[in-house]
mmCIF file of C-alpha atoms in Angstrom:
data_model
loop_
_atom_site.group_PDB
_atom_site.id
_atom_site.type_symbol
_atom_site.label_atom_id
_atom_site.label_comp_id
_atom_site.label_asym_id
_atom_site.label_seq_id
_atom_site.Cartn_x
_atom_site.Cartn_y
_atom_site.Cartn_z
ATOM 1 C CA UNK A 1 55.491 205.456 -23.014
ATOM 2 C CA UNK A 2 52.614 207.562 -22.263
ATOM 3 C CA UNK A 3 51.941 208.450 -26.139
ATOM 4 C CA UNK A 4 49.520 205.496 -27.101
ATOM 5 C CA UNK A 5 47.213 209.085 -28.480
ATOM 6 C CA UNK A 6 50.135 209.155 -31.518
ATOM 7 C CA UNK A 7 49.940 205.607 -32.421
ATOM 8 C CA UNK A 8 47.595 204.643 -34.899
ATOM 9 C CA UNK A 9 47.267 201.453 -36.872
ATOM 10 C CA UNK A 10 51.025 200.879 -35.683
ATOM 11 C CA UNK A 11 51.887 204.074 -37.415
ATOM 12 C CA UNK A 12 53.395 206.748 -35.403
ATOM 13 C CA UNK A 13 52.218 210.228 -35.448
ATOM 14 C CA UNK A 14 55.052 212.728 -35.042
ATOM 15 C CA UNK A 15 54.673 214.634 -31.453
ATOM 16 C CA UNK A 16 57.144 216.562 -29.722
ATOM 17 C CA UNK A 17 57.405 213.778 -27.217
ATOM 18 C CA UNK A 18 57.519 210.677 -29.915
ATOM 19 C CA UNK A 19 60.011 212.554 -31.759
ATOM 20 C CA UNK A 20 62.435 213.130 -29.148
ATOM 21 C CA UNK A 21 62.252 209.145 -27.847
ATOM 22 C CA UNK A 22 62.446 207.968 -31.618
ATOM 23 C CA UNK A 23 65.297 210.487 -32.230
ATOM 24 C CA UNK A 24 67.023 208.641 -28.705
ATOM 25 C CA UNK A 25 66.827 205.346 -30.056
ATOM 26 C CA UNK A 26 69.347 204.858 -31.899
ATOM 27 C CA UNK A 27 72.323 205.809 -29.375
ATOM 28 C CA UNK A 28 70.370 203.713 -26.888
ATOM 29 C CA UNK A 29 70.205 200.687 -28.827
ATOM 30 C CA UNK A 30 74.009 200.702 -29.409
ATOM 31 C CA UNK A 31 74.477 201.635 -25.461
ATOM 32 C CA UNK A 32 72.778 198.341 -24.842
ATOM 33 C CA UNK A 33 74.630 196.438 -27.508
ATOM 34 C CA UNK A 34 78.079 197.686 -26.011
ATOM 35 C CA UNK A 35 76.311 196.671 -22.444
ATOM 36 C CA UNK A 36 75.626 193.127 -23.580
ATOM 37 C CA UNK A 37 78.206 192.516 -26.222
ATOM 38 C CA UNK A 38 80.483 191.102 -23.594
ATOM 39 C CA UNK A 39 77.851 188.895 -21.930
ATOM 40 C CA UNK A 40 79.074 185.941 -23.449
ATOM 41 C CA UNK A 41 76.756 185.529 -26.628
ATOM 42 C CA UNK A 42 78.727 186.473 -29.720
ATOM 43 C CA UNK A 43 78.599 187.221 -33.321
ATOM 44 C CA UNK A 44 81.415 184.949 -34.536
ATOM 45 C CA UNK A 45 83.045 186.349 -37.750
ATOM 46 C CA UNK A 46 85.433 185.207 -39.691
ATOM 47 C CA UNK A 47 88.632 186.973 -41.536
ATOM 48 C CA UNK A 48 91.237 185.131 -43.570
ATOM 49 C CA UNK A 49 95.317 186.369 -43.290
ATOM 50 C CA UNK A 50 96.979 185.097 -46.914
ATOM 51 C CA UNK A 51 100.934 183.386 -45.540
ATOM 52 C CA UNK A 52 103.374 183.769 -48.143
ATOM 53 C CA UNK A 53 105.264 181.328 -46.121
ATOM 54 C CA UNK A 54 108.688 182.416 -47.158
ATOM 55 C CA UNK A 55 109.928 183.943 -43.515
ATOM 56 C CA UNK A 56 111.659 182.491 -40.176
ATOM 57 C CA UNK A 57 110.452 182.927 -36.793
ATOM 58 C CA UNK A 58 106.997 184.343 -35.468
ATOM 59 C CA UNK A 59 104.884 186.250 -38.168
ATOM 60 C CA UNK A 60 102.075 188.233 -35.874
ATOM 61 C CA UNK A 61 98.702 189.658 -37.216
ATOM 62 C CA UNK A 62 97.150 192.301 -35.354
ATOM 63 C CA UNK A 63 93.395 191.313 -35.390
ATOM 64 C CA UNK A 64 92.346 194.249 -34.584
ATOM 65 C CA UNK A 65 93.651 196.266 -37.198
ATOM 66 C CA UNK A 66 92.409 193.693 -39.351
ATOM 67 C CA UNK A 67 88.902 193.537 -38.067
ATOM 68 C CA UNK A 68 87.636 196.420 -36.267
ATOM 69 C CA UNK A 69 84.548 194.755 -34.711
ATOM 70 C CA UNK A 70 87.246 191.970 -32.898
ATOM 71 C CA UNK A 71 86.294 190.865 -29.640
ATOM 72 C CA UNK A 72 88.429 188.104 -28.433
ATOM 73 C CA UNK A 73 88.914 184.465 -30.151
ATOM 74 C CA UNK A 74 87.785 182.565 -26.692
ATOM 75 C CA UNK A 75 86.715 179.021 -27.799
ATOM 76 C CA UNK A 76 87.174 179.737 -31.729
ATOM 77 C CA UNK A 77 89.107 177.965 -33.951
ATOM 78 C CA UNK A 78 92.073 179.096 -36.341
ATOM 79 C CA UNK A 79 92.725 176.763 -39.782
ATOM 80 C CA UNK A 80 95.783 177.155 -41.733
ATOM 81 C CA UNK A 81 94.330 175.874 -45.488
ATOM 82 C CA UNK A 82 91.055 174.654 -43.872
ATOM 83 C CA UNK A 83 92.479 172.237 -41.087
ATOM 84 C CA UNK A 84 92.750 173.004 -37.853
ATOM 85 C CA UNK A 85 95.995 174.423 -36.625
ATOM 86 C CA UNK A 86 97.168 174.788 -33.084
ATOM 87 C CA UNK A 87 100.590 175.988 -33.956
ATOM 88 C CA UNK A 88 99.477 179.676 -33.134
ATOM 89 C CA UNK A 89 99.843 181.530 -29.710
ATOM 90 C CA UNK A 90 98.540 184.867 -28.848
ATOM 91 C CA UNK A 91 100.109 188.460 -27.334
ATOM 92 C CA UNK A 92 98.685 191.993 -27.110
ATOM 93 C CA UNK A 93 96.054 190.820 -24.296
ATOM 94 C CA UNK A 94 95.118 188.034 -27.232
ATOM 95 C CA UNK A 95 94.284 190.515 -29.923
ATOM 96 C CA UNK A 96 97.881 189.667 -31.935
ATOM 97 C CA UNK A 97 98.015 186.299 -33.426
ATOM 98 C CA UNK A 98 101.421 184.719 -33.539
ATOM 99 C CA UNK A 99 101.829 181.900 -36.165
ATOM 100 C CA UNK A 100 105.392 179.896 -37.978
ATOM 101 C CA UNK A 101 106.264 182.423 -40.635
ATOM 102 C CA UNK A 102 107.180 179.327 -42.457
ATOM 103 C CA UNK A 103 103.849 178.159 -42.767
ATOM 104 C CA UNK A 104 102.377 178.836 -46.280
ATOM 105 C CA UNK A 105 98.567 179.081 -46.785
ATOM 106 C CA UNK A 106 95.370 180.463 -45.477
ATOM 107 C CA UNK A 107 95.259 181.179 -42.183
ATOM 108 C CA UNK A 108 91.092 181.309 -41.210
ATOM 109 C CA UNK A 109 90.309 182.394 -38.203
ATOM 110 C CA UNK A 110 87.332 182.579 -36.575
ATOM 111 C CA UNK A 111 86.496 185.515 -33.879
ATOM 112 C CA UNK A 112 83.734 186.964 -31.636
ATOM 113 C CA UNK A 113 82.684 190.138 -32.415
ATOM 114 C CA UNK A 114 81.505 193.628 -31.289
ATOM 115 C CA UNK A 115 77.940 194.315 -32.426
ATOM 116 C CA UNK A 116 78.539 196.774 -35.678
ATOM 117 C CA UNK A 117 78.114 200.742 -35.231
ATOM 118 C CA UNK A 118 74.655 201.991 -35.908
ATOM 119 C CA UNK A 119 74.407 204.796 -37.672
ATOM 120 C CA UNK A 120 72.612 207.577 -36.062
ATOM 121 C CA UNK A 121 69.404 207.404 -38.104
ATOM 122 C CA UNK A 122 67.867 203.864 -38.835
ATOM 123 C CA UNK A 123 64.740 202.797 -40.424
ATOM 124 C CA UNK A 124 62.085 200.757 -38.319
ATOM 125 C CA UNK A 125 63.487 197.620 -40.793
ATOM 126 C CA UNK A 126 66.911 198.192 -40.095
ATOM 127 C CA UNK A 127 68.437 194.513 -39.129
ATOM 128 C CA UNK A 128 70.452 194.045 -35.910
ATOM 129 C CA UNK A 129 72.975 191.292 -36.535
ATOM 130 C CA UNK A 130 72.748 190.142 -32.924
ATOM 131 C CA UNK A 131 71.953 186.578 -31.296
ATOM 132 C CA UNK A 132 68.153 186.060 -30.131
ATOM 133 C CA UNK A 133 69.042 186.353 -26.739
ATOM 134 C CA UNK A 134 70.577 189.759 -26.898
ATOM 135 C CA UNK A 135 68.325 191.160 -28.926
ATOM 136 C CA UNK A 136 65.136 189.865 -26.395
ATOM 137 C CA UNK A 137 66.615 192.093 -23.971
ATOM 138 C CA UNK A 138 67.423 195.389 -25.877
ATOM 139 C CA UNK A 139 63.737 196.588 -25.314
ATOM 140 C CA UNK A 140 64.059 196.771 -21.737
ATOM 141 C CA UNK A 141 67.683 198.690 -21.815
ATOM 142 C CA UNK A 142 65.937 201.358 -23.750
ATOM 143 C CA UNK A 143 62.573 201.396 -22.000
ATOM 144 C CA UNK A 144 63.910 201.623 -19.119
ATOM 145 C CA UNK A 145 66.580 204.270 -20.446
ATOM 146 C CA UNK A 146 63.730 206.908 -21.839
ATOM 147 C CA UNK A 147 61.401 205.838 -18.847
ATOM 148 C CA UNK A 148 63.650 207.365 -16.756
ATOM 149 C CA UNK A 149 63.174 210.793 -17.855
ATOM 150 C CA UNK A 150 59.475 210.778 -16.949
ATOM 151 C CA UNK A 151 59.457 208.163 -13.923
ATOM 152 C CA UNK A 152 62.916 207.075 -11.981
ATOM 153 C CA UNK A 153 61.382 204.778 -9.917
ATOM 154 C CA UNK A 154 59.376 202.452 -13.095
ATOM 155 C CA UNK A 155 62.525 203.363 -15.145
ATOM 156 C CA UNK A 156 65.103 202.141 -12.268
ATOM 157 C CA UNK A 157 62.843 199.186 -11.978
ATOM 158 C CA UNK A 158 62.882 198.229 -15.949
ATOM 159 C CA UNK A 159 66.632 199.172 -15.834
ATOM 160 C CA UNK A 160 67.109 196.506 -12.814
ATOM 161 C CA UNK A 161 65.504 193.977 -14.914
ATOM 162 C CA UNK A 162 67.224 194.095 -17.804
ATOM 163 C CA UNK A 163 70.362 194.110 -15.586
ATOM 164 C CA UNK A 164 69.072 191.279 -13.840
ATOM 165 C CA UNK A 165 68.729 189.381 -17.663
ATOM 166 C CA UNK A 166 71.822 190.473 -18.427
ATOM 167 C CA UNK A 167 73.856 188.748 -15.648
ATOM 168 C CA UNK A 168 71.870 185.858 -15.966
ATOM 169 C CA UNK A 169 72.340 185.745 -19.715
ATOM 170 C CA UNK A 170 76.301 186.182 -18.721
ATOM 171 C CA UNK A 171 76.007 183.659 -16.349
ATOM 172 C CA UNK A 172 75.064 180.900 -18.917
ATOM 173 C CA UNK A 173 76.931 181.760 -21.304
ATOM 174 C CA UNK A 174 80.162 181.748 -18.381
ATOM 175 C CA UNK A 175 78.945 178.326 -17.574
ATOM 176 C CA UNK A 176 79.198 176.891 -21.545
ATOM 177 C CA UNK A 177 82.590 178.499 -22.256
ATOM 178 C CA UNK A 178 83.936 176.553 -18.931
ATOM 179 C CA UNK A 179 82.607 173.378 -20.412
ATOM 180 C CA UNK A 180 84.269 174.348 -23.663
ATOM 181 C CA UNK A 181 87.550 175.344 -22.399
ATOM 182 C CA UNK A 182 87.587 172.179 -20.174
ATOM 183 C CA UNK A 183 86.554 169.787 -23.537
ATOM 184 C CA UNK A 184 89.605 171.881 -25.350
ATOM 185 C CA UNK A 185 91.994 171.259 -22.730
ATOM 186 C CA UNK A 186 91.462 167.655 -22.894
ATOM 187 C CA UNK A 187 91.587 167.098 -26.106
ATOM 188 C CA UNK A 188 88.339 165.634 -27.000
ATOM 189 C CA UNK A 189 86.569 168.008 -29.484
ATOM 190 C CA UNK A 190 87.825 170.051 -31.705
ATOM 191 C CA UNK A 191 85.256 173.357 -31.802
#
């Protein structure tokens, strides 16, 4: 990034110019986790809804107030006392999860997720619970993204790349969730 001069032994010597991109990293990684959290490589989490059983009708869960980081439950499977259950349905653009209220038991159900919130100062060994693939291509989001400042057109050109990665990582994953939904549909495998 132009300050190699500050970077000795892999130890960073504070500049005005290495503090300002190390003080930008942060909000940049979590712009390019919100960027590629929808590209079709999840976390998948799991939450678990205790059924007293003892109601009529529909009894409906909102999953997001019940896990903040829930993305969607595309391909996942939902257990009522550790077997799988299909007697469920879904409203609220498939974020409310409609089960018998007669049913007693665990309900575990098993979600994709929004990356978690970084918080705005992290160490150098601060984990990112992300999958490999996503987390090959945060460098290039926030190369690209402090680049920019110094050099649109080699920013623009790192920026195109990652966007490039991106849809192609989206792509693949598009492709395996067809196969998926098609195996559901048939019956044949219980995921």
């Amino acid at each position: 990034m132009g300050e190699e001069q500050c970077v000795t032994n892999g130890v960073i010597t504070p500049s005005a110019a290495a503090s300002a991109f190390l003080k930008a990293m942060p909000a940049l990684t979590q712009q390019g986790l919100a960027l590629l959290a929808t590209a079709g490589r999840y976390l998948v989490r799991e939450m678990t809804i205790d059924q007293p059983g003892d109601g009529d009708g529909v009894a409906r869960y909102d999953l997001r107030e019940r896990a903040p980081d829930f993305y969607s439950l595309m391909a996942r499977r939902v257990l009522l006392n550790d077997e799988p259950c299909a007697e469920y349905s879904l409203e609220g653009g498939g974020a409310v999860l409609c089960v018998p209220a007669r049913k007693r038991g665990v309900w575990r159900v098993y979600y994709n997720a929004y990356p978690a919130r970084l918080p705005a100062e992290i160490a150098d060994d601060t984990p990112l619970e992300v999958v490999p693939e996503v987390y090959a291509l945060l460098p290039l989001f926030i190369e690209g993204r402090l680049r920019i400042i110094h050099d649109e057109d080699y920013g623009t050109a790192i920026l195109n790349e990652f966007e490039q990665r991106r849809a192609e990582l989206e792509s693949r994953s598009r492709a395996f969730w067809d196969v998926v939904a098609t195996v559901l549909r048939e019956g044949s495998v219980a995921l």
